[in-house]
PDB file of C-alpha atoms in Angstrom:
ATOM      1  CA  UNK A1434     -16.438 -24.481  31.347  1.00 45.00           C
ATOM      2  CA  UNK A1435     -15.878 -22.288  34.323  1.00 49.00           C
ATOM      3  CA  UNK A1436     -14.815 -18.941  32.664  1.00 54.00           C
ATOM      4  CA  UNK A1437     -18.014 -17.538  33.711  1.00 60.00           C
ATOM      5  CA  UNK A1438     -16.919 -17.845  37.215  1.00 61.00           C
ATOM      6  CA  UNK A1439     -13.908 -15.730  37.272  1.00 73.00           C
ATOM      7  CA  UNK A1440     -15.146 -12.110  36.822  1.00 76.00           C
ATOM      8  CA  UNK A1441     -17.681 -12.525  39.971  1.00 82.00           C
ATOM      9  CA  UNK A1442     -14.930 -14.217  41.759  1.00 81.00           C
ATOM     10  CA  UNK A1443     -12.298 -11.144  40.894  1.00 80.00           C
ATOM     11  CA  UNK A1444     -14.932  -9.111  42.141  1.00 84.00           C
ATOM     12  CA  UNK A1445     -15.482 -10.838  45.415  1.00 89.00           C
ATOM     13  CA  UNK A1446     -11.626 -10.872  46.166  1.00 88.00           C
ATOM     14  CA  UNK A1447     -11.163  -6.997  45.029  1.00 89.00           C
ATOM     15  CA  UNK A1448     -14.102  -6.202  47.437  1.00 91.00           C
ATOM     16  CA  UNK A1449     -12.808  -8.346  49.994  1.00 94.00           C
ATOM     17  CA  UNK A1450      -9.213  -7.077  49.681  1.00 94.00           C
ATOM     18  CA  UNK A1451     -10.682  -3.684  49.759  1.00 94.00           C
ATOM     19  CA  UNK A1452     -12.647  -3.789  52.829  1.00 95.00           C
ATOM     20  CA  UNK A1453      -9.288  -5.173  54.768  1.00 95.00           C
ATOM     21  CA  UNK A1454      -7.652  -2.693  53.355  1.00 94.00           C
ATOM     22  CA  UNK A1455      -9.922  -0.172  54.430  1.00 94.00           C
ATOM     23  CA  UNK A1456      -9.727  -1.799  57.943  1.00 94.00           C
ATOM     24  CA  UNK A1457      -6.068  -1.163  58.247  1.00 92.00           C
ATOM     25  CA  UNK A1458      -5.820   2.374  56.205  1.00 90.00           C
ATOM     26  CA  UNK A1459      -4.573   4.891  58.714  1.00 85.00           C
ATOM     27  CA  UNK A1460      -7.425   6.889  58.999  1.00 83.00           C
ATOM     28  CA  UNK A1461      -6.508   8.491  61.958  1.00 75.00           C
ATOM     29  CA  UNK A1462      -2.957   8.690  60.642  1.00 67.00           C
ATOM     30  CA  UNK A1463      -4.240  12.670  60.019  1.00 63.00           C
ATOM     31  CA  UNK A1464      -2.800  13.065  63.293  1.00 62.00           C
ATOM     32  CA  UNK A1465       0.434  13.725  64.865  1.00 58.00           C
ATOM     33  CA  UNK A1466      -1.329  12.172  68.437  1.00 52.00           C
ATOM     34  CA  UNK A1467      -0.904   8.640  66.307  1.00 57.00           C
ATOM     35  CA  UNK A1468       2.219   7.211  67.147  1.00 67.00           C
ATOM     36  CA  UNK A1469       4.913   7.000  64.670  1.00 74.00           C
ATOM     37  CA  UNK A1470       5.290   2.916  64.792  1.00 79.00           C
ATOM     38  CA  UNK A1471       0.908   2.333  64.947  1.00 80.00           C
ATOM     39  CA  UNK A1472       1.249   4.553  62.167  1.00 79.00           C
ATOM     40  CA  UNK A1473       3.651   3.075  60.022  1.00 82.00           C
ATOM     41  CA  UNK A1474       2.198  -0.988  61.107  1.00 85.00           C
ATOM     42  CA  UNK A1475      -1.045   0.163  59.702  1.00 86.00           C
ATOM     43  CA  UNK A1476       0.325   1.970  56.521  1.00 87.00           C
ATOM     44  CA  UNK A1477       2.353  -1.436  55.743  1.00 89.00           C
ATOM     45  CA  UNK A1478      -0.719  -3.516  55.940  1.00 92.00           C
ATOM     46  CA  UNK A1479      -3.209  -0.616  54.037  1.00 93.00           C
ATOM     47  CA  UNK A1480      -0.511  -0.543  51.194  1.00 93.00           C
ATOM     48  CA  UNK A1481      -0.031  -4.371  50.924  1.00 93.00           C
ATOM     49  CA  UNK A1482      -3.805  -4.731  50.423  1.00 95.00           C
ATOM     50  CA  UNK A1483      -4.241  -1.767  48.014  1.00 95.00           C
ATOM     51  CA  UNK A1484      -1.423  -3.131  45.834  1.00 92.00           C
ATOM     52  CA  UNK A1485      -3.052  -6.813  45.671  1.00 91.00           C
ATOM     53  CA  UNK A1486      -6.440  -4.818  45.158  1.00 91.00           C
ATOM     54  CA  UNK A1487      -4.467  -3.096  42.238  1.00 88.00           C
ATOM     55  CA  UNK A1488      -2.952  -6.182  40.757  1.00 85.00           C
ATOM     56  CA  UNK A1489      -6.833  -8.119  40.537  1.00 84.00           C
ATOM     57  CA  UNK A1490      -8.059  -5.202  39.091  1.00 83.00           C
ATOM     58  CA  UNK A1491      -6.057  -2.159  37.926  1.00 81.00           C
ATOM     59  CA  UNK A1492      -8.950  -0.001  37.904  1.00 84.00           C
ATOM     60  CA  UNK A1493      -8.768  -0.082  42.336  1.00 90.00           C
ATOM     61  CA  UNK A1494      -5.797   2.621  41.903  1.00 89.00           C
ATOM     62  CA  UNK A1495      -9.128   4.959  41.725  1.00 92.00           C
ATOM     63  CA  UNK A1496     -10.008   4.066  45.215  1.00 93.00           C
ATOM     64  CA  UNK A1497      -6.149   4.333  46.979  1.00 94.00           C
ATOM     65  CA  UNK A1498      -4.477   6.990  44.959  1.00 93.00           C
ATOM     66  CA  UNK A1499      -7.048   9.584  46.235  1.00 93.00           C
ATOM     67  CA  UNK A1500      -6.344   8.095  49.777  1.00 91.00           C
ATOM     68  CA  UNK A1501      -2.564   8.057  49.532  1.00 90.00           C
ATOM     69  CA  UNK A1502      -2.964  12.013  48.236  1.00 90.00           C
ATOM     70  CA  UNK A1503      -5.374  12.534  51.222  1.00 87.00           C
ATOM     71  CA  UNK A1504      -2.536  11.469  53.481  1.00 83.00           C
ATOM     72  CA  UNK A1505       0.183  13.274  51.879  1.00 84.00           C
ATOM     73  CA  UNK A1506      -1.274  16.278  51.651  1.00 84.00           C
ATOM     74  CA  UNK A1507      -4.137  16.803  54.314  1.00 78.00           C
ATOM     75  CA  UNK A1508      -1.338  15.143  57.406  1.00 72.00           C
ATOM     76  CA  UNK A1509      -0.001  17.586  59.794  1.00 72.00           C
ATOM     77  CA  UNK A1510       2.804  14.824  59.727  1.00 72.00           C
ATOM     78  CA  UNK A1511       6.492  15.666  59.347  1.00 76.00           C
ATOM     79  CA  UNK A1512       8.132  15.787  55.936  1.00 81.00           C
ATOM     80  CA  UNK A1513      10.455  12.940  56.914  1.00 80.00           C
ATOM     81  CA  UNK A1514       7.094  10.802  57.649  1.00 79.00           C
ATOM     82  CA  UNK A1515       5.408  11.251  54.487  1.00 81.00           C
ATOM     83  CA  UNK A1516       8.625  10.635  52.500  1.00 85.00           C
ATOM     84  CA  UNK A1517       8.675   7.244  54.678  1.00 84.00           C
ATOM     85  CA  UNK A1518       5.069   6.689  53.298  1.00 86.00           C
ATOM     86  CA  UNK A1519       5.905   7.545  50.274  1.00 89.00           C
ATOM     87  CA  UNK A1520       8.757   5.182  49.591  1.00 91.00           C
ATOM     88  CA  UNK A1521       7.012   2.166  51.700  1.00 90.00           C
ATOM     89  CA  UNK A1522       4.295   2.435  49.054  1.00 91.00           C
ATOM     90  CA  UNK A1523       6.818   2.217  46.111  1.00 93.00           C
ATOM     91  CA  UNK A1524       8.162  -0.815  47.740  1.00 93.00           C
ATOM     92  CA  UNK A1525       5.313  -2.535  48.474  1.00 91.00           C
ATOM     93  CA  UNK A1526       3.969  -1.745  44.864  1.00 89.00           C
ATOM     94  CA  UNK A1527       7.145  -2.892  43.486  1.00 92.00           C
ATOM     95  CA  UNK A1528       7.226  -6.579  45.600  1.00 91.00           C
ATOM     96  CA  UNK A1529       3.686  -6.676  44.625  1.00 88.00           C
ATOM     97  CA  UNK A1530       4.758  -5.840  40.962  1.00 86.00           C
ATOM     98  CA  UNK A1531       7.443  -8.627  41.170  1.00 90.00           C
ATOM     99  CA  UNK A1532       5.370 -11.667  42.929  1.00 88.00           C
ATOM    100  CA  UNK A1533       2.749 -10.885  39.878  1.00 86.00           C
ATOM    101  CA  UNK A1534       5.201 -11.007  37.043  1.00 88.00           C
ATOM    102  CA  UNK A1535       6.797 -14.360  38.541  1.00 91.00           C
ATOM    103  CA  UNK A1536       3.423 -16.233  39.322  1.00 87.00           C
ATOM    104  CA  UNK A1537       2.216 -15.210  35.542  1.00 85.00           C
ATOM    105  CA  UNK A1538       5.655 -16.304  34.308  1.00 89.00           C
ATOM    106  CA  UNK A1539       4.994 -19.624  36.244  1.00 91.00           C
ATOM    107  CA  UNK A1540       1.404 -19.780  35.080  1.00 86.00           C
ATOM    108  CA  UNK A1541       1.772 -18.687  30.878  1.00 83.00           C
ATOM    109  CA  UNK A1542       5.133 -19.985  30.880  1.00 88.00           C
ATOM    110  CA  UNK A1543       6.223 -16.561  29.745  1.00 86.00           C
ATOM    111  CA  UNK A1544       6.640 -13.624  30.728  1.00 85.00           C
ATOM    112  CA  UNK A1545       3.146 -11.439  30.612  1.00 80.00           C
ATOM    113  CA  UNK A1546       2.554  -8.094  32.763  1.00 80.00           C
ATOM    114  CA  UNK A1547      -1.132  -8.145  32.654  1.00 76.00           C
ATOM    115  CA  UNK A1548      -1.344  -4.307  33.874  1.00 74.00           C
ATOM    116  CA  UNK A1549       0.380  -3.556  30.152  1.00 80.00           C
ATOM    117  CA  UNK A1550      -2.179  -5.603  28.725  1.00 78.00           C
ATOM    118  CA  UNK A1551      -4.651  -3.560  30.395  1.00 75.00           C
ATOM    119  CA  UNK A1552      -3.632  -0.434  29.449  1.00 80.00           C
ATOM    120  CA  UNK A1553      -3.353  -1.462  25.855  1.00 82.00           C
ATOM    121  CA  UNK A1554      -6.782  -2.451  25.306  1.00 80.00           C
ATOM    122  CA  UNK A1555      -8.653  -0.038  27.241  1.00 79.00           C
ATOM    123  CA  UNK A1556      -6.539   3.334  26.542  1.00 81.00           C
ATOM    124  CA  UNK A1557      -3.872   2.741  23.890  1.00 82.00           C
ATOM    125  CA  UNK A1558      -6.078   0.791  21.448  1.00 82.00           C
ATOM    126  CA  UNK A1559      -9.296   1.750  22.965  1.00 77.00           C
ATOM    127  CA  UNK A1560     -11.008  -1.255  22.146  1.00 70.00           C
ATOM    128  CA  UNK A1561     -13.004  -1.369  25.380  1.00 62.00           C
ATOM    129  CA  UNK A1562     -15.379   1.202  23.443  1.00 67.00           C
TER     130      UNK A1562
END
C-alpha cells in the first residue's frame, strides 16, 4: 500500500543528508590557516553524513569520492593529516557499514548487505538495462 512512498522519501533523506553534509565538508580545509582540531570536527561530521548518504543510496559515492580526492590531493596539508583523513573515513565507513548490516539483520531477520545487492543487479547481472 505505501511502496510508492519510499523512493521519494529515499530521495528526500539522501538530499537532506547531502546538504548537511555539504554544510560540514571542510571546504576551507584546502588550507593550512584552518586549524588542525576545526579541521578534523568538520571532517568527522562531513564523513558521517556522506557514509549515511552512501548507505540510502550507493550511487552518492559519486558526489563524496570526488570530494575526498579533492582534499587529498589539492590540500597543502601535511602527509600525517591526510593519512588522519584518510583512516577517519575508513572508520566512519566501516561503523556506518556495521550499524547497516545489524539494523537489516534486525529488520529481514537475516543477514542482507543491501550494497551487494546493488552491485549485483545493476553491474554484475546488469539487469538495470
Amino acid at each position: 500500500m505505501f511502496g510508492h512512498f519510499n523512493r521519494p522519501l529515499a530521495n528526500s533523506a539522501e538530499a537532506a543528508i547531502v546538504t548537511a553534509g555539504f554544510a560540514f565538508w571542510p571546504w576551507d580545509g584546502l588550507r593550512d590557516a584552518v586549524g588542525d582540531s576545526q579541521f578534523r570536527s568538520k571532517a568527522r561530521t562531513a564523513l558521517l553524513l556522506a557514509s549515511l548518504s552512501c548507505i540510502i543510496r550507493p550511487t552518492s559515492l559519486v558526489i563524496w569520492a570526488p570530494l575526498a580526492l579533492m582534499l587529498l590531493l589539492g590540500s597543502s596539508r601535511s602527509l600525517s593529516q591526510r593519512v588522519e583523513f584518510v583512516k577517519q573515513a575508513i572508520t566512519t565507513g566501516a561503523a556506518a557499514v556495521l550499524v547497516m548490516v545489524t539494523t537489516n539483520r534486525i529488520g529481514y531477520g537475516e543477514w542482507a548487505l543491501p550494497l551487494y545487492n546493488f552491485y549485483k543487479f545493476n553491474v554484475a547481472d546488469n539487469l538495470g538495462e
